[in-house]
Coordinates of C-alpha atoms and ligand atoms in Angstrom, one line a residue:
Chain A
M20 CA -19.3 -17.5 -17.1
G21 CA -21.6 -18.1 -14.7
M22 CA -20.7 -17.2 -10.6
R23 CA -20.4 -20.8 -9.6
E24 CA -17.6 -21.1 -12.9
E25 CA -15.9 -18.1 -11.6
I26 CA -15.3 -19.3 -8.3
E27 CA -14.1 -22.2 -9.7
T28 CA -11.8 -21.1 -11.9
A29 CA -10.3 -18.8 -9.2
A30 CA -10.0 -21.7 -6.8
E31 CA -7.7 -23.4 -9.3
R32 CA -4.5 -20.7 -8.6
Y33 CA -4.3 -22.7 -5.0
P34 CA -3.1 -25.1 -3.5
D35 CA -6.0 -25.0 -1.2
R36 CA -9.7 -23.8 -1.6
R37 CA -9.8 -22.3 1.7
S38 CA -7.6 -20.0 -0.2
A39 CA -10.8 -19.1 -3.0
I40 CA -12.7 -17.8 0.3
M41 CA -11.6 -14.2 -0.6
P42 CA -11.6 -13.9 -4.6
A43 CA -15.2 -16.3 -4.4
L44 CA -16.8 -13.5 -2.0
L45 CA -15.7 -10.6 -5.0
I46 CA -17.0 -12.6 -7.3
A47 CA -20.4 -12.7 -5.3
Q48 CA -20.6 -9.3 -4.5
R49 CA -20.1 -8.0 -8.0
E50 CA -22.6 -10.1 -8.6
Y51 CA -25.6 -9.6 -5.6
G52 CA -24.4 -6.5 -4.5
H53 CA -23.6 -7.3 -1.0
L54 CA -23.3 -10.5 0.9
P55 CA -26.0 -11.6 3.0
R56 CA -26.1 -15.0 4.5
P57 CA -27.2 -17.2 1.9
V58 CA -24.5 -15.9 -0.5
L59 CA -22.5 -17.0 1.9
E60 CA -23.4 -20.2 2.6
E61 CA -23.8 -20.5 -1.3
V62 CA -19.8 -19.3 -1.5
A63 CA -19.0 -22.4 0.8
E64 CA -21.3 -24.7 -0.3
V65 CA -19.9 -24.2 -3.9
L66 CA -16.2 -24.1 -2.6
G67 CA -16.7 -27.3 -0.1
V68 CA -15.2 -25.4 2.8
E69 CA -16.6 -24.7 6.4
R70 CA -19.2 -21.9 6.9
I71 CA -18.0 -20.5 9.6
W72 CA -14.5 -19.8 7.8
V73 CA -16.9 -18.3 5.1
Y74 CA -18.4 -15.6 7.8
E75 CA -15.3 -15.0 9.3
L76 CA -14.1 -13.3 6.3
A77 CA -17.0 -11.7 5.0
T78 CA -16.8 -9.7 8.6
F79 CA -13.1 -9.1 9.2
Y80 CA -12.4 -7.4 5.7
T81 CA -13.7 -3.7 5.2
L82 CA -14.2 -4.1 1.5
F83 CA -17.1 -6.9 2.3
H84 CA -20.5 -5.7 2.7
T85 CA -22.7 -7.9 4.4
E86 CA -25.3 -4.9 4.8
P87 CA -26.8 -3.8 1.3
V88 CA -25.3 -0.6 -0.2
G89 CA -26.3 2.3 -2.4
M90 CA -26.0 2.0 -6.0
F91 CA -23.0 4.5 -5.8
H92 CA -21.0 4.1 -3.0
L93 CA -19.1 7.5 -2.1
Q94 CA -15.8 6.4 -0.1
L95 CA -14.0 9.5 0.4
C96 CA -10.2 9.2 2.2
D97 CA -9.9 10.6 5.4
N98 CA -6.3 10.0 6.0
V99 CA -3.6 12.5 6.6
S100 CA -2.6 13.3 3.1
C101 CA -6.0 14.0 2.0
I102 CA -7.1 16.1 5.2
L103 CA -4.5 18.3 4.6
C104 CA -5.8 19.0 1.5
G105 CA -8.9 19.9 2.4
S106 CA -11.1 16.4 2.5
E107 CA -13.1 17.3 5.4
V108 CA -14.5 20.2 4.0
L109 CA -16.1 17.4 1.2
L110 CA -17.3 15.4 3.8
S111 CA -19.5 17.7 5.3
H112 CA -20.7 19.4 2.0
M113 CA -21.9 15.9 1.0
E114 CA -23.2 15.3 4.4
A115 CA -25.2 18.4 3.9
V116 CA -26.7 18.3 0.0
L117 CA -27.0 14.6 0.0
G118 CA -28.8 14.9 3.9
I119 CA -26.9 12.1 5.5
R120 CA -24.6 11.0 7.8
N121 CA -21.3 9.4 7.4
G122 CA -21.8 5.9 7.0
D123 CA -25.6 6.6 5.6
T124 CA -27.4 5.6 2.5
T125 CA -29.6 7.8 0.8
S126 CA -33.4 7.0 1.0
D127 CA -33.6 6.7 -2.4
R128 CA -30.7 4.2 -2.3
L129 CA -29.0 5.9 -4.7
F130 CA -25.9 7.2 -2.6
T131 CA -23.8 5.6 0.2
L132 CA -21.4 8.0 1.9
S133 CA -18.5 7.1 3.9
T134 CA -14.7 7.7 5.2
V135 CA -12.4 5.5 4.0
E136 CA -8.1 4.9 5.1
C137 CA -5.8 5.9 2.5
L138 CA -7.0 5.1 -1.0
G139 CA -2.9 4.7 -1.7
A140 CA -3.1 8.2 -4.4
C141 CA -2.3 10.9 -2.1
E142 CA -0.5 12.7 -5.3
M143 CA -4.3 13.7 -6.3
A144 CA -5.4 14.1 -2.6
P145 CA -8.1 14.7 -1.8
V146 CA -9.7 11.5 -2.9
M147 CA -12.6 9.4 -3.6
Q148 CA -13.5 5.9 -4.6
V149 CA -17.1 5.3 -6.4
G150 CA -17.2 2.0 -7.2
D151 CA -13.9 1.0 -9.9
D152 CA -13.1 4.5 -10.1
Y153 CA -10.6 7.2 -8.2
H154 CA -11.5 10.8 -8.8
G155 CA -8.9 12.7 -7.3
N156 CA -7.8 16.4 -6.7
L157 CA -11.1 17.3 -5.3
D158 CA -12.9 20.5 -4.5
I159 CA -16.6 21.1 -4.2
A160 CA -17.6 22.1 -7.5
R161 CA -15.6 18.8 -8.7
I162 CA -17.7 16.8 -6.1
D163 CA -21.5 18.6 -7.0
A164 CA -20.3 17.7 -11.2
L165 CA -19.5 14.5 -9.9
L166 CA -22.9 13.7 -7.9
D167 CA -25.0 14.9 -10.6
R168 CA -23.2 13.0 -13.6
L169 CA -23.7 10.0 -11.4
R170 CA -27.4 11.1 -10.4
A171 CA -27.9 11.5 -14.6
A172 CA -26.6 7.8 -15.0
A173 CA -28.8 5.8 -12.5
G174 CA -31.7 8.1 -14.3
Q175 CA -31.1 6.6 -17.5
G176 CA -31.0 3.2 -15.7
A177 CA -27.4 2.7 -17.0
D178 CA -25.5 0.0 -15.3
V179 CA -23.6 1.2 -12.6
H180 CA -20.6 -0.1 -13.4
V181 CA -20.4 1.1 -17.0
A182 CA -22.2 4.3 -15.4
S183 CA -18.8 5.6 -13.6
A184 CA -16.5 3.8 -15.6
G185 CA -15.4 6.5 -17.7
L186 CA -15.5 9.7 -15.2
S187 CA -12.4 8.6 -13.2
G188 CA -10.3 11.7 -12.5
V189 CA -7.0 9.0 -13.2
Chain B
M13 CA 4.9 14.1 -12.6
L14 CA 8.2 12.7 -13.6
P15 CA 11.2 14.5 -11.6
P16 CA 13.6 16.8 -12.7
Q17 CA 16.6 14.4 -14.2
D18 CA 19.6 16.6 -12.3
C19 CA 20.1 15.8 -8.7
R20 CA 21.9 18.4 -7.4
E21 CA 23.5 16.2 -4.5
C22 CA 25.6 13.9 -7.0
S23 CA 27.9 15.5 -9.8
A24 CA 26.4 13.0 -12.3
V25 CA 23.1 13.1 -14.0
F26 CA 20.5 10.8 -11.9
E27 CA 19.2 8.6 -15.0
P28 CA 15.6 7.8 -13.9
V29 CA 15.5 3.8 -14.0
L30 CA 12.1 2.6 -12.9
L31 CA 9.8 5.5 -14.0
R32 CA 11.6 5.1 -17.6
N33 CA 8.8 3.8 -19.3
V34 CA 6.0 5.5 -17.1
D35 CA 4.8 8.1 -19.4
V36 CA 5.8 6.6 -22.6
P37 CA 2.5 5.9 -24.6
D38 CA 0.7 2.4 -23.8
S39 CA 3.6 2.1 -21.1
H40 CA 1.3 -0.5 -19.8
M41 CA 1.3 -3.1 -23.0
L42 CA 3.9 -5.2 -23.7
S43 CA 5.2 -3.8 -26.7
A44 CA 5.8 -0.6 -25.6
Y45 CA 8.2 -2.5 -22.6
E46 CA 9.7 -4.6 -24.9
A47 CA 10.6 -1.4 -26.9
G48 CA 12.2 0.3 -24.2
G49 CA 14.5 -3.1 -23.7
G50 CA 12.0 -4.5 -21.7
Y51 CA 12.8 -8.8 -21.1
R52 CA 16.3 -8.5 -21.7
A53 CA 17.2 -9.2 -17.9
L54 CA 15.2 -12.0 -17.7
A55 CA 16.5 -13.8 -21.0
H56 CA 19.8 -12.6 -20.0
T57 CA 19.3 -14.2 -16.8
L58 CA 17.9 -17.7 -18.6
R59 CA 20.9 -17.9 -20.9
K60 CA 23.8 -17.0 -18.8
H61 CA 23.2 -17.1 -15.4
T62 CA 22.7 -20.1 -12.6
P63 CA 20.3 -19.2 -9.8
D64 CA 23.1 -18.9 -7.2
E65 CA 24.9 -16.6 -9.3
I66 CA 21.2 -14.0 -9.4
I67 CA 21.3 -14.4 -5.4
E68 CA 25.1 -13.0 -5.3
L69 CA 24.2 -10.3 -7.4
V70 CA 22.0 -9.3 -5.8
K71 CA 24.1 -9.4 -2.2
K72 CA 26.5 -7.9 -3.7
S73 CA 24.2 -4.6 -5.4
N74 CA 23.2 -4.0 -1.5
L75 CA 19.4 -4.1 -2.2
R76 CA 17.2 -3.2 0.5
G77 CA 13.7 -4.0 1.2
R78 CA 11.8 -1.2 -0.3
G79 CA 8.3 -2.0 1.7
G80 CA 9.5 -0.5 4.7
A81 CA 11.6 -2.7 7.3
G82 CA 15.1 -2.2 4.3
F83 CA 16.2 -5.9 4.7
P84 CA 18.7 -7.1 2.1
T85 CA 16.8 -8.8 0.0
G86 CA 19.7 -11.4 -1.8
M87 CA 20.2 -12.4 2.3
K88 CA 16.9 -12.7 2.5
W89 CA 16.7 -14.9 -0.8
S90 CA 19.8 -16.8 0.4
F91 CA 17.5 -18.4 3.7
V92 CA 15.2 -20.3 1.6
P93 CA 16.7 -23.8 1.6
K94 CA 18.2 -25.2 -1.4
Q95 CA 16.3 -28.8 -1.0
A96 CA 13.2 -28.3 0.6
G97 CA 11.1 -31.2 -1.1
K98 CA 8.3 -28.7 -1.3
P99 CA 7.4 -26.1 -3.9
K100 CA 8.3 -22.6 -3.1
Y101 CA 6.6 -19.2 -3.2
L102 CA 7.3 -15.7 -4.2
C103 CA 5.1 -13.0 -2.6
C104 CA 4.9 -9.8 -4.0
N105 CA 3.4 -7.0 -1.2
A106 CA 1.6 -5.0 -3.6
D107 CA -1.1 -4.2 -0.7
E108 CA 0.2 -1.0 0.3
G109 CA -1.8 0.2 3.1
E110 CA 0.8 2.4 4.6
P111 CA -1.4 6.3 4.4
G112 CA 0.9 8.6 2.4
T113 CA 2.1 5.8 -0.4
F114 CA 1.3 5.3 -3.8
K115 CA 4.3 4.2 -5.6
D116 CA 3.4 0.5 -5.9
R117 CA 0.3 1.4 -7.7
I118 CA 2.0 3.5 -10.1
I119 CA 4.1 1.4 -11.2
M120 CA 1.3 -1.3 -11.4
E121 CA -1.0 0.6 -13.9
R122 CA 1.8 2.3 -15.6
D123 CA 4.3 -0.8 -16.2
P124 CA 2.8 -3.5 -15.1
H125 CA 5.7 -6.0 -17.3
Q126 CA 8.5 -4.2 -15.2
L127 CA 6.9 -6.1 -12.3
I128 CA 6.6 -9.3 -14.0
E129 CA 10.3 -9.5 -15.1
G130 CA 11.7 -8.7 -11.6
M131 CA 9.2 -12.0 -10.4
A132 CA 10.4 -14.1 -12.9
I133 CA 13.9 -13.5 -12.4
S134 CA 13.3 -13.2 -8.9
G135 CA 11.8 -16.4 -8.6
Y136 CA 14.0 -18.4 -10.8
A137 CA 17.1 -17.4 -8.6
I138 CA 14.7 -18.5 -5.4
G139 CA 13.8 -21.8 -7.5
A140 CA 10.0 -21.0 -6.9
Q141 CA 7.3 -21.4 -9.8
T142 CA 4.5 -20.2 -8.6
A143 CA 4.1 -16.3 -7.7
Y144 CA 1.0 -14.6 -5.8
V145 CA 0.7 -10.8 -5.9
Y146 CA -1.3 -9.7 -3.0
I147 CA -3.1 -6.0 -4.4
R148 CA -5.2 -4.0 -2.1
G149 CA -8.7 -4.8 -3.7
E150 CA -9.2 -1.2 -3.9
Y151 CA -6.7 -0.9 -7.0
V152 CA -9.1 -1.8 -9.9
L153 CA -7.1 -0.1 -12.7
A154 CA -3.9 -1.7 -11.4
I155 CA -5.3 -5.7 -11.2
R156 CA -6.7 -5.1 -14.6
R157 CA -3.7 -4.1 -16.3
L158 CA -1.2 -6.4 -13.9
E159 CA -3.7 -9.3 -15.1
Q160 CA -3.9 -8.0 -19.1
A161 CA 0.3 -8.3 -18.5
I162 CA 0.1 -11.4 -17.0
A163 CA -1.4 -12.8 -20.0
E164 CA 0.5 -10.6 -22.9
A165 CA 3.7 -12.0 -21.0
H166 CA 2.0 -15.8 -21.0
A167 CA 1.3 -15.4 -25.5
K168 CA 4.6 -14.3 -25.6
G169 CA 6.5 -17.1 -23.7
Y170 CA 7.9 -14.9 -20.7
L171 CA 5.7 -16.7 -18.1
G172 CA 4.8 -20.4 -18.6
T173 CA 6.4 -24.0 -18.6
H174 CA 10.2 -23.7 -20.8
I175 CA 10.3 -20.0 -20.5
L176 CA 12.3 -18.6 -23.1
G177 CA 13.5 -22.4 -24.1
S178 CA 14.7 -22.6 -20.9
D179 CA 13.8 -25.1 -18.3
F180 CA 12.6 -22.8 -16.2
N181 CA 8.7 -22.9 -15.4
F182 CA 6.7 -19.5 -13.3
I183 CA 3.6 -18.6 -13.2
V184 CA 1.9 -15.4 -11.5
H185 CA -0.9 -15.0 -9.4
I186 CA -3.0 -12.1 -8.8
H187 CA -4.8 -12.7 -4.7
C188 CA -6.9 -9.1 -3.8
G189 CA -6.8 -8.1 -1.1
A190 CA -10.0 -6.4 1.0
G191 CA -9.3 -3.8 2.9
A192 CA -7.0 -4.9 6.1
Y193 CA -3.8 -2.5 6.1
I194 CA -2.3 -5.6 8.5
C195 CA -2.2 -7.6 5.5
G196 CA 0.7 -6.2 4.3
E197 CA 2.6 -7.3 7.5
E198 CA 4.1 -10.4 5.7
T199 CA 3.5 -13.2 8.1
A200 CA -0.2 -11.6 8.3
M201 CA -0.4 -11.4 4.5
L202 CA 0.5 -15.4 4.1
D203 CA -2.7 -16.1 6.1
S204 CA -5.0 -14.1 4.6
L205 CA -3.8 -15.9 1.3
E206 CA -4.1 -19.0 3.0
G207 CA -7.8 -18.4 3.1
K208 CA -7.8 -17.1 7.4
R209 CA -8.5 -13.8 9.4
A210 CA -5.2 -11.9 8.6
Q211 CA -3.1 -11.8 12.0
P212 CA 0.8 -11.8 12.2
R213 CA 2.2 -14.9 13.0
L214 CA 5.3 -16.0 15.4
K215 CA 8.3 -15.8 14.0
P216 CA 10.7 -18.5 13.8
P217 CA 9.7 -19.9 11.9
F218 CA 10.6 -17.1 9.3
P219 CA 8.6 -17.3 5.6
A220 CA 11.7 -18.0 3.9
V221 CA 11.7 -21.5 5.6
E222 CA 8.3 -22.1 6.7
G223 CA 6.0 -19.7 4.6
L224 CA 2.6 -19.6 2.3
Y225 CA 1.2 -23.5 3.2
A226 CA 4.6 -24.0 5.4
S227 CA 6.4 -24.5 2.0
P228 CA 9.4 -22.0 2.1
T229 CA 8.2 -18.2 0.9
V230 CA 10.2 -14.9 -0.1
I231 CA 8.2 -11.6 0.3
N232 CA 8.8 -8.5 -1.6
N233 CA 7.6 -5.4 -2.2
V234 CA 6.4 -4.0 -5.5
E235 CA 9.7 -1.7 -5.7
T236 CA 12.0 -4.7 -4.7
L237 CA 11.6 -6.8 -7.5
I238 CA 11.5 -3.8 -10.1
C239 CA 15.1 -3.3 -9.1
V240 CA 16.5 -6.8 -9.9
P241 CA 16.2 -6.4 -13.7
H242 CA 17.9 -3.5 -13.4
I243 CA 20.9 -4.8 -11.4
V244 CA 21.6 -7.5 -13.6
I245 CA 21.8 -5.3 -16.6
R246 CA 23.8 -2.2 -15.3
G247 CA 25.3 -4.4 -12.4
A248 CA 25.7 -4.8 -9.0
D249 CA 28.1 -2.0 -9.1
W250 CA 25.9 0.6 -10.8
F251 CA 23.3 0.0 -8.0
R252 CA 25.8 0.2 -4.9
G253 CA 27.3 3.5 -6.4
I254 CA 23.4 5.6 -6.2
G255 CA 23.6 7.3 -2.9
P256 CA 24.9 5.2 0.0
E257 CA 26.9 2.3 -0.3
K258 CA 24.8 0.4 2.8
S259 CA 21.5 1.8 1.5
P260 CA 21.9 2.2 -1.8
G261 CA 20.3 2.2 -5.2
P262 CA 17.3 4.7 -7.1
K263 CA 14.7 5.1 -4.9
L264 CA 10.8 5.9 -5.8
Y265 CA 9.3 9.2 -3.3
C266 CA 5.6 9.6 -3.0
L267 CA 5.2 13.5 -2.2
S268 CA 1.8 14.4 -0.5
G269 CA 0.1 17.1 1.2
Q270 CA 1.1 20.8 1.8
V271 CA 3.4 21.1 -1.2
R272 CA 3.3 22.6 -4.4
K273 CA 4.2 19.4 -6.7
P274 CA 2.5 16.2 -5.0
G275 CA 3.6 13.0 -7.1
L276 CA 6.3 10.3 -7.8
Y277 CA 9.5 11.1 -7.6
E278 CA 12.1 8.8 -8.4
L279 CA 15.9 10.3 -7.1
P280 CA 19.0 8.9 -5.8
M281 CA 18.6 7.5 -2.2
G282 CA 20.0 9.4 0.6
I283 CA 18.6 12.6 -1.2
P284 CA 18.5 15.2 1.7
L285 CA 14.8 15.9 2.5
R286 CA 14.5 19.3 2.3
E287 CA 16.2 18.9 -1.0
L288 CA 13.7 16.7 -2.4
V289 CA 10.6 19.0 -0.5
D290 CA 12.0 22.5 -1.7
G291 CA 14.2 21.5 -5.2
H292 CA 12.1 18.7 -6.5
A293 CA 8.5 18.9 -5.2
G294 CA 8.2 22.8 -5.3
G295 CA 8.4 23.7 -1.8
P296 CA 5.6 24.8 0.1
L297 CA 2.0 26.9 -1.2
P298 CA 2.0 30.2 -1.5
G299 CA 2.3 32.1 1.6
R300 CA 2.8 29.2 4.1
K301 CA 5.6 27.5 5.8
I302 CA 6.4 24.0 5.9
K303 CA 6.8 23.1 10.2
A304 CA 7.0 19.3 9.9
I305 CA 7.3 16.3 7.0
I306 CA 6.9 12.6 7.8
P307 CA 9.1 10.8 5.7
G308 CA 7.8 7.4 6.0
G309 CA 4.3 6.7 5.6
V310 CA 2.6 7.5 9.0
S311 CA 4.4 4.5 10.8
A312 CA 7.2 7.2 10.7
P313 CA 8.1 9.7 13.3
V314 CA 7.5 13.3 12.4
I315 CA 10.4 15.5 11.9
P316 CA 10.4 19.0 12.2
E317 CA 12.0 21.9 10.6
S318 CA 15.4 21.5 12.7
G319 CA 16.0 18.3 10.8
F320 CA 15.0 19.0 7.2
D321 CA 18.8 18.2 6.3
V322 CA 18.9 14.4 6.9
G323 CA 19.4 12.0 4.0
M324 CA 16.7 10.1 2.8
D325 CA 17.9 6.6 3.0
F326 CA 17.6 3.7 5.6
D327 CA 20.9 4.3 8.4
S328 CA 20.6 8.3 8.4
L329 CA 16.4 8.5 9.1
A330 CA 16.8 5.5 11.5
A331 CA 19.8 7.8 13.5
A332 CA 17.6 10.7 13.2
G333 CA 14.8 8.7 15.0
S334 CA 12.8 8.4 12.5
M335 CA 12.7 5.8 9.4
L336 CA 12.4 5.4 5.6
G337 CA 9.7 3.2 6.0
S338 CA 8.1 3.0 2.4
A339 CA 8.9 6.8 1.3
G340 CA 5.5 8.4 1.8
V341 CA 6.9 11.6 2.3
I342 CA 3.5 13.9 4.2
V343 CA 4.4 17.3 4.1
I344 CA 2.5 19.3 6.6
D345 CA 2.8 23.7 6.7
D346 CA 2.0 26.1 9.7
T347 CA -1.8 26.4 8.8
T348 CA -2.3 22.6 10.2
C349 CA -2.7 21.9 14.1
M350 CA 0.1 19.1 14.7
V351 CA -2.7 17.5 17.6
K352 CA -5.1 16.9 14.8
V353 CA -2.8 14.7 12.5
A354 CA -1.7 12.8 15.7
T355 CA -5.4 12.0 15.9
R356 CA -6.1 11.0 13.1
I357 CA -2.9 9.0 12.7
V358 CA -3.2 7.3 15.7
E359 CA -7.0 6.8 14.9
F360 CA -6.4 4.9 12.1
F361 CA -3.7 2.6 13.7
H362 CA -6.5 1.8 16.2
H363 CA -9.3 1.3 13.5
E364 CA -6.2 -1.3 11.8
S365 CA -5.7 -3.0 14.8
C366 CA -5.8 -6.7 14.0
G367 CA -6.6 -6.9 17.8
K368 CA -4.6 -10.4 18.5
C369 CA -2.6 -8.2 21.6
T370 CA -3.4 -6.2 24.5
P371 CA -1.0 -3.4 24.2
C372 CA -1.7 -2.7 20.7
R373 CA -5.5 -3.2 20.9
E374 CA -6.3 -1.6 24.4
G375 CA -3.5 0.9 24.3
L376 CA -4.5 2.5 21.2
N377 CA -8.3 2.6 22.3
W378 CA -7.1 4.7 25.3
V379 CA -4.8 7.1 23.5
V380 CA -7.1 7.6 21.0
K381 CA -10.1 8.6 24.0
V382 CA -7.4 11.5 25.4
L383 CA -6.5 12.5 21.8
R384 CA -9.6 13.1 21.0
R385 CA -10.5 14.9 24.2
V386 CA -7.4 17.4 24.1
E387 CA -8.4 18.1 19.8
A388 CA -11.6 18.9 21.1
G389 CA -10.9 21.8 24.0
Q390 CA -11.4 19.7 26.8
G391 CA -8.2 18.2 27.9
E392 CA -7.1 17.7 31.2
P393 CA -3.7 18.9 32.4
G394 CA -2.4 15.8 33.2
D395 CA -3.0 14.5 29.9
V396 CA 0.6 15.0 27.7
A397 CA 2.3 13.2 30.4
Q398 CA -0.7 10.4 30.7
L399 CA -0.3 9.9 26.3
Q400 CA 3.8 9.7 27.3
A401 CA 2.9 6.9 29.3
L402 CA 0.6 5.1 27.2
C403 CA 3.1 4.9 24.2
K404 CA 5.9 3.8 26.8
G405 CA 3.1 0.8 27.9
I406 CA 2.7 0.2 23.7
F407 CA 6.3 0.5 22.5
G408 CA 7.9 -2.5 22.6
N409 CA 5.3 -4.9 24.0
T410 CA 3.0 -5.3 21.0
F411 CA 3.7 -8.5 18.7
C412 CA 3.9 -6.8 15.5
A413 CA 5.0 -3.7 14.4
L414 CA 2.2 -2.1 13.7
G415 CA 1.4 -0.9 17.5
D416 CA 5.1 -0.2 17.9
G417 CA 4.8 2.2 14.7
A418 CA 1.7 4.1 16.1
A419 CA 3.7 4.6 20.0
M420 CA 7.1 6.2 18.4
G421 CA 5.0 8.1 15.9
L422 CA 3.0 9.6 18.5
R423 CA 6.2 10.2 21.1
A424 CA 7.6 12.3 18.2
A425 CA 4.6 14.2 17.7
L426 CA 4.5 14.8 21.6
E427 CA 8.1 15.6 22.0
H428 CA 8.5 17.9 18.9
F429 CA 5.1 19.5 19.0
E430 CA 4.7 19.7 22.5
H431 CA 3.5 23.5 23.1
E432 CA 1.0 23.0 20.3
F433 CA -0.5 19.9 22.8
A434 CA 0.1 22.5 25.7
A435 CA -1.8 25.0 24.2
H436 CA -5.2 22.9 23.6
I437 CA -5.2 21.8 27.5
E438 CA -4.6 25.3 28.4
E439 CA -6.9 27.3 26.2
Q440 CA -10.2 24.1 25.9
R441 CA -9.4 25.0 22.3
C442 CA -7.7 25.1 18.8
S443 CA -6.4 27.7 17.8
F444 CA -5.8 26.5 14.0
H445 CA -9.4 27.1 13.5
Ligands
LIG512 C1 1.3 -3.4 9.8 C2 2.3 -3.7 8.5 C3 2.0 -3.1 7.1 C4 3.2 -3.4 5.9 N1 2.5 -3.1 5.4 C5 2.7 -3.1 3.7 C6 2.9 -2.9 2.8 O1 1.5 -2.5 2.6 N2 3.6 -3.1 1.4 C7 5.1 -3.4 2.2 O2 5.8 -4.5 0.8 N3 5.5 -3.9 2.7 C8 4.5 -4.0 4.1 N4 5.4 -4.6 5.8 C9 6.5 -5.1 5.4 C10 6.3 -6.4 4.9 O3 6.1 -6.8 6.4 C11 7.5 -7.0 4.9 O4 8.7 -6.3 5.6 C12 8.1 -6.0 3.5 O5 6.4 -6.6 2.8 C13 9.3 -7.2 2.9 O6 9.2 -7.1 1.3 P1 10.9 -6.2 1.3 O7 12.0 -7.1 1.7 O8 11.1 -6.1 -0.3 O9 10.8 -4.9 1.7 C14 4.1 -3.9 6.0 C15 4.9 -4.4 7.9 C16 3.6 -4.0 8.9 C17 4.3 -4.5 10.4
LIG513 S1 0.3 -5.2 17.4 FE1 -1.8 -4.5 17.0 S2 -2.1 -5.1 14.8 FE2 0.2 -6.3 15.5 S3 -0.7 -8.1 16.3 FE3 -0.8 -6.8 18.3 S4 -2.7 -6.1 17.6 FE4 -2.3 -7.1 15.7
LIG514 S1 -4.1 10.3 2.8 FE1 -5.8 10.2 1.1 S2 -5.2 8.9 -0.7 FE2 -3.6 8.4 0.7

């Protein structure tokens, strides 16, 4: 299904097309990786809604990225349960091995590192989300192994989604 | 992961029902759910009960909402006007943003049909033909599993038109959140569903009268909804007989933090906190001592060791100055600095504040500044008093419960662990690292 069709299908779920802005932004972000202005305008046009409504949502919700992110977005939880289980050490470790600070992207555009609020998987703290997958019960050795696998997957030119699927710690 | 089955507190053996299916092979598939008796409650409901009878049954069971506030579910349903001339909606709150909470995720990943059956019966009771499940966008596996389950249920006639040969029509849609804790607040969720920035609405009008698209809407948490099929099958008396009569039922507890066996446990409502943590979750890590527990997600005020005998139910925890909230039980041991925990919690609320009202937006900004200073060993002598004054200014003056939760939590940390705050200020450092 093309993006426009997918957005149309999503819009059928609601009596009001404005409700479909969030699903449409998720669809567009999957398609383009992030949401620059022309993409937002396209979403507004497909749905036939005010542009300002679309801009507003794209900037309000943290899962929407108006700026590009790396091929793998490392989202490490730094809420209470994860901190209690050592996530701060993992953050410093990743900052050191990737040579970037929290919030930044590596110069090869492979990794973006961010801390995020509770991922709702505290039973396997410390937890990190990469793409669609959760990786739990992390320690430094597991982080290193994960980064190696992600680099290898990227090296093989694998599709990002397929590359990270199946690596889940769930 | 599954809890040991005998609860020392009840004389009888407690039989888990909500987690009954989660560990069977292919538990997320319709075949596994049906094999365990799934959709019998829906069939029974449509054959034998009027919608009003289901509302009465749920009222009689004393089921209270599991999303945090503990509002009586049957009563909420009865506020929906019978003749509205407008469609009615059921919204399932699966936003699960409260730090320390993961029960709804596990239910949707491992037993999505239980939720669909709960929604169908609840929708029938309130006269809704459409339901939206608002799931946080990070829960990719849960979203996928629930989508598959909805498709399977349609194919088998458990959803759609003329369900199981009756006159009842009901469909379930998924709406993905995009990373904003405030969307868990029910009226902000409605705005988000309508395609607006999520901010809480003024009440009244209450959603049951004027909710989604200004139509009557019931919002219930995932765990609330999955209790319903069991009440239909086993009866209101069975449900009311588990735990305290005014706050009864089987309950999901999310154990995390510095404890030996973190995980999801199903046990009776009202089980003593100490028994939950020491008896079921294995107690402290080797060589450590538990000094504090947050019993209901980070919005719930922390409980010091002297309070660990409290019963885990809405009324007992409220009487003890805390709350059951989402039953996210976060265990903190003697190697952890409480100033740091308190700082991280207020930072979370500050980050998630929607900005609609000043006490929350500005007040929390100020609180975070002072807390960071104290934590970094640069606190000033009047800082504890200033934090107390700030809490006083926030509590009771915010538009929604987010701001109140932040103030209540900090107040409890200041009260029970004042010595740790004082030591930071006096020694100009943290003695934990
Ligand atoms: C800031 C805030 C966040 C909330 N987050 C959630 C949540 O993630 N999930 C939930 O079920 N309820 C949440 N609630 C409670 C809901 O507003 C509402 O009371 C609940 O969904 C009603 O369902 P119940 O009666 O079945 O508990 C939140 C409330 C507030 C004030
Ligand atoms: S208390 Fe905070 S989250 Fe709630 S309405 Fe006010 S600013 Fe928004
Ligand atoms: S605190 Fe990290 S997943 Fe909940």
